[in-house]
Amino acid sequence: MDLQLKDKVVLVTGGAKGIGAAITRTCAQEGAVAVAVDRDVLACQQLELSAQGLQISFIAMDLSPATNCKAIVQQVIATFDHIDALVNNAGINDKVGLEHGDPQEFLSSLERNLLHYYNMAHYALPHLKRTRGSIVNISSKTALTGQGGTSGYVASKGAILGLTREWAAELLPYGIRVNAVVPAEVMTPLYQQWLDGFPDPQEKLKSVVAKIPLDRRMTTPDEIAAMVVFLLSTKAGHITGQHLFVDGGYVHLDRALT
Ligand code: NAP
């Protein structure tokens, strides 16, 4: 299937590690010019080194504050002239809870997980209008299931689902499609870090995997990336405002099955 992504400029936030790196690589494998934005400079350099003929470049920058998002978009335009797609992916489950947290930490968590989604879309919009581009927002199952002890992250992930629908509606006149992908359990550096917070990470992983209905296994970053790349492609030309769950049935199938 030709996804017609050749030479399309795709901007991927948090694009140097984990799910974002898989999205960056998969876009490039489909012939796109993939631009990863990530604050982890080493991961950016490694990604570029492993590019092997693929069109991958990176911008090593933190997505906060908003002025950085503006600068990122300006830099992409200065280098590549246009933007065809934005994948808002960067985020961190930072455990700012209701009981163990405070209003300032909550606000900071929203900054880490939500505000740059709006800021990147805002600054990229004039360019997406020119190309009839597309946006994919990465949310999380926690937006629907909760997790406990992580109000800032979950509020952000819920808001991202709301904004996906809102932007899909607002951007209809420009033919810009906006969709969200909702992962549940994907092995990435962030996930490993979360597991390492438990006294027995291996035991915790076993108990998580046992609750994933399809194949009792984690979703791979490549499986998330495949959905993202499809949504960005012309093959998904009549899909907008959708929340796509790539989770082995974790969120919706009957608990009695596991
Ligand atoms: P990851 O392994 O931590 O990779 C994310 C990358 O984004 C890291 O390099 C990270 O840098 C970078 N990043 C984060 N915030 C940034 C910022 N403000 N500015 C620039 N770079 C930033 O994470 P992941 O597991 O792939 O998660 C990617 C997305 O999927 C997140 O939105 C997450 O909420 C969502 N998700 C993941 C899972 C899962 O099971 N893994 C499940 C549901 C949803 P640092 O390492 O310096 O933070």
PDB file of N, CA, C and O and ligand atoms in Angstrom, residues 13-21 37-40 43 59-64 72 88-93 111-113 116-117 138-142 153 157 160 181-193 218-219 221 224, ligand 1:
ATOM      1  N   THR A  13       6.987  15.297  18.176  1.00  0.00           N
ATOM      2  CA  THR A  13       7.519  15.744  19.462  1.00  0.00           C
ATOM      3  C   THR A  13       7.853  14.518  20.325  1.00  0.00           C
ATOM      4  O   THR A  13       7.162  13.501  20.257  1.00  0.00           O
ATOM      5  N   GLY A  14       8.926  14.653  21.113  1.00  0.00           N
ATOM      6  CA  GLY A  14       9.392  13.488  21.883  1.00  0.00           C
ATOM      7  C   GLY A  14       9.795  12.376  20.935  1.00  0.00           C
ATOM      8  O   GLY A  14       9.634  11.194  21.236  1.00  0.00           O
ATOM      9  N   GLY A  15      10.338  12.769  19.789  1.00  0.00           N
ATOM     10  CA  GLY A  15      10.531  11.828  18.680  1.00  0.00           C
ATOM     11  C   GLY A  15      11.835  11.059  18.684  1.00  0.00           C
ATOM     12  O   GLY A  15      12.131  10.359  17.723  1.00  0.00           O
ATOM     13  N   ALA A  16      12.622  11.162  19.769  1.00  0.00           N
ATOM     14  CA  ALA A  16      13.931  10.488  19.747  1.00  0.00           C
ATOM     15  C   ALA A  16      13.957   9.201  20.562  1.00  0.00           C
ATOM     16  O   ALA A  16      14.916   8.430  20.476  1.00  0.00           O
ATOM     17  N   LYS A  17      12.926   8.965  21.376  1.00  0.00           N
ATOM     18  CA  LYS A  17      12.929   7.753  22.209  1.00  0.00           C
ATOM     19  C   LYS A  17      11.539   7.116  22.217  1.00  0.00           C
ATOM     20  O   LYS A  17      10.538   7.788  21.915  1.00  0.00           O
ATOM     21  N   GLY A  18      11.471   5.857  22.573  1.00  0.00           N
ATOM     22  CA  GLY A  18      10.196   5.188  22.826  1.00  0.00           C
ATOM     23  C   GLY A  18       9.241   5.223  21.645  1.00  0.00           C
ATOM     24  O   GLY A  18       9.646   5.011  20.485  1.00  0.00           O
ATOM     25  N   ILE A  19       7.986   5.531  21.924  1.00  0.00           N
ATOM     26  CA  ILE A  19       6.948   5.562  20.885  1.00  0.00           C
ATOM     27  C   ILE A  19       7.300   6.603  19.821  1.00  0.00           C
ATOM     28  O   ILE A  19       7.151   6.366  18.619  1.00  0.00           O
ATOM     29  N   GLY A  20       7.778   7.765  20.261  1.00  0.00           N
ATOM     30  CA  GLY A  20       8.106   8.842  19.334  1.00  0.00           C
ATOM     31  C   GLY A  20       9.194   8.422  18.348  1.00  0.00           C
ATOM     32  O   GLY A  20       9.109   8.717  17.148  1.00  0.00           O
ATOM     33  N   ALA A  21      10.210   7.709  18.839  1.00  0.00           N
ATOM     34  CA  ALA A  21      11.300   7.260  17.951  1.00  0.00           C
ATOM     35  C   ALA A  21      10.745   6.285  16.915  1.00  0.00           C
ATOM     36  O   ALA A  21      11.145   6.333  15.740  1.00  0.00           O
ATOM     37  N   VAL A  37      11.618  16.239  17.531  1.00  0.00           N
ATOM     38  CA  VAL A  37      11.944  17.272  18.519  1.00  0.00           C
ATOM     39  C   VAL A  37      12.037  16.573  19.863  1.00  0.00           C
ATOM     40  O   VAL A  37      11.097  15.878  20.270  1.00  0.00           O
ATOM     41  N   ASP A  38      13.181  16.721  20.535  1.00  0.00           N
ATOM     42  CA  ASP A  38      13.342  16.020  21.814  1.00  0.00           C
ATOM     43  C   ASP A  38      14.404  16.736  22.637  1.00  0.00           C
ATOM     44  O   ASP A  38      15.371  17.275  22.082  1.00  0.00           O
ATOM     45  N   ARG A  39      14.218  16.714  23.962  1.00  0.00           N
ATOM     46  CA  ARG A  39      15.220  17.390  24.797  1.00  0.00           C
ATOM     47  C   ARG A  39      16.402  16.471  25.106  1.00  0.00           C
ATOM     48  O   ARG A  39      17.411  16.923  25.643  1.00  0.00           O
ATOM     49  N   ASP A  40      16.271  15.162  24.801  1.00  0.00           N
ATOM     50  CA  ASP A  40      17.358  14.224  25.062  1.00  0.00           C
ATOM     51  C   ASP A  40      18.329  14.252  23.874  1.00  0.00           C
ATOM     52  O   ASP A  40      18.137  13.570  22.874  1.00  0.00           O
ATOM     53  N   ALA A  43      19.921  10.924  22.714  1.00  0.00           N
ATOM     54  CA  ALA A  43      18.968  10.075  21.984  1.00  0.00           C
ATOM     55  C   ALA A  43      18.752  10.618  20.570  1.00  0.00           C
ATOM     56  O   ALA A  43      18.641   9.849  19.612  1.00  0.00           O
ATOM     57  N   ILE A  59      15.624  18.273  16.263  1.00  0.00           N
ATOM     58  CA  ILE A  59      15.789  19.564  16.922  1.00  0.00           C
ATOM     59  C   ILE A  59      15.867  19.254  18.413  1.00  0.00           C
ATOM     60  O   ILE A  59      14.888  18.738  18.988  1.00  0.00           O
ATOM     61  N   ALA A  60      17.007  19.503  19.014  1.00  0.00           N
ATOM     62  CA  ALA A  60      17.188  19.198  20.431  1.00  0.00           C
ATOM     63  C   ALA A  60      16.711  20.390  21.251  1.00  0.00           C
ATOM     64  O   ALA A  60      17.404  21.398  21.366  1.00  0.00           O
ATOM     65  N   MET A  61      15.510  20.298  21.763  1.00  0.00           N
ATOM     66  CA  MET A  61      14.928  21.426  22.490  1.00  0.00           C
ATOM     67  C   MET A  61      13.837  20.927  23.432  1.00  0.00           C
ATOM     68  O   MET A  61      13.162  19.935  23.130  1.00  0.00           O
ATOM     69  N   ASP A  62      13.664  21.623  24.549  1.00  0.00           N
ATOM     70  CA  ASP A  62      12.525  21.339  25.426  1.00  0.00           C
ATOM     71  C   ASP A  62      11.300  22.046  24.860  1.00  0.00           C
ATOM     72  O   ASP A  62      11.416  23.175  24.358  1.00  0.00           O
ATOM     73  N   LEU A  63      10.158  21.403  24.958  1.00  0.00           N
ATOM     74  CA  LEU A  63       8.927  21.967  24.376  1.00  0.00           C
ATOM     75  C   LEU A  63       8.280  23.037  25.257  1.00  0.00           C
ATOM     76  O   LEU A  63       7.311  23.674  24.851  1.00  0.00           O
ATOM     77  N   SER A  64       8.776  23.199  26.465  1.00  0.00           N
ATOM     78  CA  SER A  64       8.325  24.317  27.299  1.00  0.00           C
ATOM     79  C   SER A  64       9.447  25.347  27.281  1.00  0.00           C
ATOM     80  O   SER A  64      10.622  24.953  27.358  1.00  0.00           O
ATOM     81  N   ILE A  72      10.649  26.214  17.243  1.00  0.00           N
ATOM     82  CA  ILE A  72      10.763  24.902  16.577  1.00  0.00           C
ATOM     83  C   ILE A  72      10.083  24.972  15.204  1.00  0.00           C
ATOM     84  O   ILE A  72      10.646  24.552  14.187  1.00  0.00           O
ATOM     85  N   ASN A  88       1.886  15.157  18.027  1.00  0.00           N
ATOM     86  CA  ASN A  88       2.111  15.567  19.412  1.00  0.00           C
ATOM     87  C   ASN A  88       2.222  14.310  20.254  1.00  0.00           C
ATOM     88  O   ASN A  88       1.232  13.585  20.441  1.00  0.00           O
ATOM     89  N   ASN A  89       3.441  14.046  20.756  1.00  0.00           N
ATOM     90  CA  ASN A  89       3.667  12.770  21.450  1.00  0.00           C
ATOM     91  C   ASN A  89       4.365  12.919  22.799  1.00  0.00           C
ATOM     92  O   ASN A  89       4.150  12.108  23.692  1.00  0.00           O
ATOM     93  N   ALA A  90       5.168  13.969  22.977  1.00  0.00           N
ATOM     94  CA  ALA A  90       5.986  14.056  24.196  1.00  0.00           C
ATOM     95  C   ALA A  90       5.111  14.143  25.441  1.00  0.00           C
ATOM     96  O   ALA A  90       4.115  14.866  25.466  1.00  0.00           O
ATOM     97  N   GLY A  91       5.495  13.403  26.452  1.00  0.00           N
ATOM     98  CA  GLY A  91       4.756  13.459  27.712  1.00  0.00           C
ATOM     99  C   GLY A  91       5.468  12.624  28.751  1.00  0.00           C
ATOM    100  O   GLY A  91       6.343  11.818  28.424  1.00  0.00           O
ATOM    101  N   ILE A  92       5.065  12.813  30.013  1.00  0.00           N
ATOM    102  CA  ILE A  92       5.715  12.063  31.090  1.00  0.00           C
ATOM    103  C   ILE A  92       4.724  11.841  32.234  1.00  0.00           C
ATOM    104  O   ILE A  92       4.082  12.786  32.695  1.00  0.00           O
ATOM    105  N   ASN A  93       4.605  10.581  32.626  1.00  0.00           N
ATOM    106  CA  ASN A  93       3.707  10.243  33.738  1.00  0.00           C
ATOM    107  C   ASN A  93       4.430  10.605  35.032  1.00  0.00           C
ATOM    108  O   ASN A  93       5.238   9.842  35.550  1.00  0.00           O
ATOM    109  N   GLU A 111       1.862  21.702  32.179  1.00  0.00           N
ATOM    110  CA  GLU A 111       2.837  22.300  31.247  1.00  0.00           C
ATOM    111  C   GLU A 111       3.657  21.209  30.559  1.00  0.00           C
ATOM    112  O   GLU A 111       3.900  21.256  29.358  1.00  0.00           O
ATOM    113  N   ARG A 112       4.024  20.175  31.333  1.00  0.00           N
ATOM    114  CA  ARG A 112       4.848  19.102  30.757  1.00  0.00           C
ATOM    115  C   ARG A 112       4.060  18.232  29.781  1.00  0.00           C
ATOM    116  O   ARG A 112       4.618  17.672  28.843  1.00  0.00           O
ATOM    117  N   ASN A 113       2.749  18.103  30.035  1.00  0.00           N
ATOM    118  CA  ASN A 113       1.978  17.092  29.294  1.00  0.00           C
ATOM    119  C   ASN A 113       0.919  17.622  28.339  1.00  0.00           C
ATOM    120  O   ASN A 113       0.492  16.902  27.448  1.00  0.00           O
ATOM    121  N   HIS A 116       2.149  22.085  25.596  1.00  0.00           N
ATOM    122  CA  HIS A 116       2.912  22.085  24.329  1.00  0.00           C
ATOM    123  C   HIS A 116       2.120  21.429  23.195  1.00  0.00           C
ATOM    124  O   HIS A 116       2.410  21.686  22.024  1.00  0.00           O
ATOM    125  N   TYR A 117       1.123  20.596  23.511  1.00  0.00           N
ATOM    126  CA  TYR A 117       0.273  20.051  22.434  1.00  0.00           C
ATOM    127  C   TYR A 117      -0.466  21.216  21.763  1.00  0.00           C
ATOM    128  O   TYR A 117      -0.510  21.320  20.539  1.00  0.00           O
ATOM    129  N   ILE A 138      -1.018  11.913  20.701  1.00  0.00           N
ATOM    130  CA  ILE A 138      -0.905  10.686  21.498  1.00  0.00           C
ATOM    131  C   ILE A 138      -1.469  10.964  22.891  1.00  0.00           C
ATOM    132  O   ILE A 138      -1.027  11.874  23.597  1.00  0.00           O
ATOM    133  N   SER A 139      -2.476  10.171  23.266  1.00  0.00           N
ATOM    134  CA  SER A 139      -3.078  10.288  24.595  1.00  0.00           C
ATOM    135  C   SER A 139      -2.617   9.099  25.440  1.00  0.00           C
ATOM    136  O   SER A 139      -1.480   8.629  25.295  1.00  0.00           O
ATOM    137  N   SER A 140      -3.484   8.610  26.311  1.00  0.00           N
ATOM    138  CA  SER A 140      -3.152   7.443  27.146  1.00  0.00           C
ATOM    139  C   SER A 140      -4.438   6.814  27.644  1.00  0.00           C
ATOM    140  O   SER A 140      -5.433   7.514  27.876  1.00  0.00           O
ATOM    141  N   LYS A 141      -4.383   5.508  27.852  1.00  0.00           N
ATOM    142  CA  LYS A 141      -5.552   4.812  28.423  1.00  0.00           C
ATOM    143  C   LYS A 141      -5.971   5.436  29.759  1.00  0.00           C
ATOM    144  O   LYS A 141      -7.143   5.379  30.140  1.00  0.00           O
ATOM    145  N   THR A 142      -5.022   6.048  30.465  1.00  0.00           N
ATOM    146  CA  THR A 142      -5.340   6.595  31.787  1.00  0.00           C
ATOM    147  C   THR A 142      -6.402   7.694  31.704  1.00  0.00           C
ATOM    148  O   THR A 142      -7.072   7.983  32.692  1.00  0.00           O
ATOM    149  N   TYR A 153      -1.050  14.278  34.867  1.00  0.00           N
ATOM    150  CA  TYR A 153      -0.887  13.487  33.638  1.00  0.00           C
ATOM    151  C   TYR A 153      -2.254  13.088  33.084  1.00  0.00           C
ATOM    152  O   TYR A 153      -2.526  13.248  31.894  1.00  0.00           O
ATOM    153  N   LYS A 157      -4.066  14.017  29.571  1.00  0.00           N
ATOM    154  CA  LYS A 157      -4.413  13.011  28.557  1.00  0.00           C
ATOM    155  C   LYS A 157      -5.905  13.058  28.212  1.00  0.00           C
ATOM    156  O   LYS A 157      -6.293  12.813  27.070  1.00  0.00           O
ATOM    157  N   ILE A 160      -6.412  16.083  26.044  1.00  0.00           N
ATOM    158  CA  ILE A 160      -5.900  15.821  24.681  1.00  0.00           C
ATOM    159  C   ILE A 160      -6.992  15.141  23.835  1.00  0.00           C
ATOM    160  O   ILE A 160      -7.156  15.453  22.651  1.00  0.00           O
ATOM    161  N   VAL A 181      -4.333   8.791  19.097  1.00  0.00           N
ATOM    162  CA  VAL A 181      -4.025   7.379  19.303  1.00  0.00           C
ATOM    163  C   VAL A 181      -3.856   7.174  20.806  1.00  0.00           C
ATOM    164  O   VAL A 181      -3.221   7.973  21.487  1.00  0.00           O
ATOM    165  N   VAL A 182      -4.491   6.109  21.293  1.00  0.00           N
ATOM    166  CA  VAL A 182      -4.527   5.868  22.745  1.00  0.00           C
ATOM    167  C   VAL A 182      -3.805   4.553  23.064  1.00  0.00           C
ATOM    168  O   VAL A 182      -4.374   3.480  22.892  1.00  0.00           O
ATOM    169  N   PRO A 183      -2.556   4.641  23.505  1.00  0.00           N
ATOM    170  CA  PRO A 183      -1.856   3.425  23.930  1.00  0.00           C
ATOM    171  C   PRO A 183      -2.212   3.071  25.371  1.00  0.00           C
ATOM    172  O   PRO A 183      -2.687   3.928  26.128  1.00  0.00           O
ATOM    173  N   ALA A 184      -1.930   1.818  25.735  1.00  0.00           N
ATOM    174  CA  ALA A 184      -2.126   1.406  27.140  1.00  0.00           C
ATOM    175  C   ALA A 184      -0.792   0.996  27.752  1.00  0.00           C
ATOM    176  O   ALA A 184      -0.260   1.682  28.619  1.00  0.00           O
ATOM    177  N   GLU A 185      -0.230  -0.130  27.275  1.00  0.00           N
ATOM    178  CA  GLU A 185       0.990  -0.663  27.884  1.00  0.00           C
ATOM    179  C   GLU A 185       2.020  -0.921  26.789  1.00  0.00           C
ATOM    180  O   GLU A 185       1.922  -1.892  26.049  1.00  0.00           O
ATOM    181  N   VAL A 186       2.977  -0.015  26.675  1.00  0.00           N
ATOM    182  CA  VAL A 186       3.992  -0.100  25.616  1.00  0.00           C
ATOM    183  C   VAL A 186       5.372  -0.007  26.264  1.00  0.00           C
ATOM    184  O   VAL A 186       5.638   0.941  27.010  1.00  0.00           O
ATOM    185  N   MET A 187       6.256  -0.981  25.988  1.00  0.00           N
ATOM    186  CA  MET A 187       7.580  -0.952  26.622  1.00  0.00           C
ATOM    187  C   MET A 187       8.461   0.118  25.972  1.00  0.00           C
ATOM    188  O   MET A 187       8.784   0.040  24.796  1.00  0.00           O
ATOM    189  N   THR A 188       8.786   1.114  26.763  1.00  0.00           N
ATOM    190  CA  THR A 188       9.612   2.243  26.314  1.00  0.00           C
ATOM    191  C   THR A 188      10.504   2.654  27.501  1.00  0.00           C
ATOM    192  O   THR A 188      10.279   2.188  28.625  1.00  0.00           O
ATOM    193  N   PRO A 189      11.466   3.544  27.288  1.00  0.00           N
ATOM    194  CA  PRO A 189      12.260   4.023  28.434  1.00  0.00           C
ATOM    195  C   PRO A 189      11.382   4.601  29.560  1.00  0.00           C
ATOM    196  O   PRO A 189      11.640   4.374  30.741  1.00  0.00           O
ATOM    197  N   LEU A 190      10.311   5.329  29.181  1.00  0.00           N
ATOM    198  CA  LEU A 190       9.417   5.905  30.195  1.00  0.00           C
ATOM    199  C   LEU A 190       8.709   4.806  30.986  1.00  0.00           C
ATOM    200  O   LEU A 190       8.592   4.886  32.210  1.00  0.00           O
ATOM    201  N   TYR A 191       8.280   3.764  30.269  1.00  0.00           N
ATOM    202  CA  TYR A 191       7.566   2.671  30.933  1.00  0.00           C
ATOM    203  C   TYR A 191       8.516   1.918  31.861  1.00  0.00           C
ATOM    204  O   TYR A 191       8.161   1.575  32.990  1.00  0.00           O
ATOM    205  N   GLN A 192       9.752   1.692  31.382  1.00  0.00           N
ATOM    206  CA  GLN A 192      10.742   0.982  32.200  1.00  0.00           C
ATOM    207  C   GLN A 192      11.029   1.772  33.483  1.00  0.00           C
ATOM    208  O   GLN A 192      11.121   1.200  34.571  1.00  0.00           O
ATOM    209  N   GLN A 193      11.088   3.090  33.333  1.00  0.00           N
ATOM    210  CA  GLN A 193      11.322   3.967  34.489  1.00  0.00           C
ATOM    211  C   GLN A 193      10.176   3.811  35.497  1.00  0.00           C
ATOM    212  O   GLN A 193      10.402   3.757  36.701  1.00  0.00           O
ATOM    213  N   MET A 218       2.844  -6.882  25.834  1.00  0.00           N
ATOM    214  CA  MET A 218       2.849  -5.435  25.667  1.00  0.00           C
ATOM    215  C   MET A 218       2.637  -5.089  24.196  1.00  0.00           C
ATOM    216  O   MET A 218       3.022  -5.846  23.306  1.00  0.00           O
ATOM    217  N   THR A 219       2.039  -3.926  23.943  1.00  0.00           N
ATOM    218  CA  THR A 219       2.003  -3.373  22.584  1.00  0.00           C
ATOM    219  C   THR A 219       3.417  -2.899  22.256  1.00  0.00           C
ATOM    220  O   THR A 219       4.119  -2.381  23.132  1.00  0.00           O
ATOM    221  N   PRO A 221       6.155  -0.340  20.339  1.00  0.00           N
ATOM    222  CA  PRO A 221       6.161   1.026  19.791  1.00  0.00           C
ATOM    223  C   PRO A 221       5.866   1.036  18.294  1.00  0.00           C
ATOM    224  O   PRO A 221       5.187   1.940  17.792  1.00  0.00           O
ATOM    225  N   ILE A 224       2.165   1.096  17.568  1.00  0.00           N
ATOM    226  CA  ILE A 224       1.584   2.444  17.725  1.00  0.00           C
ATOM    227  C   ILE A 224       1.946   3.287  16.492  1.00  0.00           C
ATOM    228  O   ILE A 224       1.101   3.968  15.900  1.00  0.00           O
TER     229      ILE A 224
HETATM  230  P1  NAP B   1       9.619   8.127  26.566  1.00  0.00           P
HETATM  231  O1  NAP B   1      10.161   6.751  26.475  1.00  0.00           O
HETATM  232  O2  NAP B   1       9.968   8.921  27.780  1.00  0.00           O
HETATM  233  O3  NAP B   1       9.997   8.977  25.276  1.00  0.00           O
HETATM  234  C1  NAP B   1       9.534  10.303  25.195  1.00  0.00           C
HETATM  235  C2  NAP B   1      10.628  11.236  24.741  1.00  0.00           C
HETATM  236  O4  NAP B   1      10.078  12.570  24.774  1.00  0.00           O
HETATM  237  C3  NAP B   1      11.836  11.256  25.683  1.00  0.00           C
HETATM  238  O5  NAP B   1      13.042  11.361  24.954  1.00  0.00           O
HETATM  239  C4  NAP B   1      11.594  12.518  26.494  1.00  0.00           C
HETATM  240  O6  NAP B   1      12.765  13.083  27.045  1.00  0.00           O
HETATM  241  C5  NAP B   1      10.963  13.429  25.468  1.00  0.00           C
HETATM  242  N1  NAP B   1      10.231  14.526  26.084  1.00  0.00           N
HETATM  243  C6  NAP B   1       9.303  14.461  27.063  1.00  0.00           C
HETATM  244  N2  NAP B   1       8.873  15.704  27.393  1.00  0.00           N
HETATM  245  C7  NAP B   1       9.544  16.567  26.595  1.00  0.00           C
HETATM  246  C8  NAP B   1       9.554  17.972  26.470  1.00  0.00           C
HETATM  247  N3  NAP B   1       8.800  18.753  27.259  1.00  0.00           N
HETATM  248  N4  NAP B   1      10.356  18.538  25.551  1.00  0.00           N
HETATM  249  C9  NAP B   1      11.145  17.771  24.753  1.00  0.00           C
HETATM  250  N5  NAP B   1      11.188  16.424  24.846  1.00  0.00           N
HETATM  251  C10 NAP B   1      10.411  15.824  25.755  1.00  0.00           C
HETATM  252  O7  NAP B   1       7.998   8.063  26.518  1.00  0.00           O
HETATM  253  P2  NAP B   1       7.005   7.029  25.786  1.00  0.00           P
HETATM  254  O8  NAP B   1       6.653   5.934  26.720  1.00  0.00           O
HETATM  255  O9  NAP B   1       7.517   6.714  24.435  1.00  0.00           O
HETATM  256  O10 NAP B   1       5.695   7.941  25.702  1.00  0.00           O
HETATM  257  C11 NAP B   1       5.379   8.710  24.560  1.00  0.00           C
HETATM  258  C12 NAP B   1       3.936   9.192  24.692  1.00  0.00           C
HETATM  259  O11 NAP B   1       3.073   8.040  24.788  1.00  0.00           O
HETATM  260  C13 NAP B   1       3.680  10.021  25.951  1.00  0.00           C
HETATM  261  O12 NAP B   1       2.794  11.076  25.653  1.00  0.00           O
HETATM  262  C14 NAP B   1       3.020   9.040  26.891  1.00  0.00           C
HETATM  263  O13 NAP B   1       2.150   9.677  27.785  1.00  0.00           O
HETATM  264  C15 NAP B   1       2.235   8.184  25.914  1.00  0.00           C
HETATM  265  N6  NAP B   1       1.887   6.869  26.451  1.00  0.00           N
HETATM  266  C16 NAP B   1       2.838   5.928  26.669  1.00  0.00           C
HETATM  267  C17 NAP B   1       2.460   4.695  27.182  1.00  0.00           C
HETATM  268  C18 NAP B   1       3.449   3.597  27.410  1.00  0.00           C
HETATM  269  O14 NAP B   1       3.023   2.506  27.838  1.00  0.00           O
HETATM  270  N7  NAP B   1       4.732   3.792  27.167  1.00  0.00           N
HETATM  271  C19 NAP B   1       1.120   4.431  27.488  1.00  0.00           C
HETATM  272  C20 NAP B   1       0.183   5.431  27.263  1.00  0.00           C
HETATM  273  C21 NAP B   1       0.580   6.643  26.739  1.00  0.00           C
HETATM  274  P3  NAP B   1      13.157  12.701  28.578  1.00  0.00           P
HETATM  275  O15 NAP B   1      13.587  11.259  28.568  1.00  0.00           O
HETATM  276  O16 NAP B   1      14.226  13.681  28.899  1.00  0.00           O
HETATM  277  O17 NAP B   1      11.896  12.894  29.396  1.00  0.00           O
END
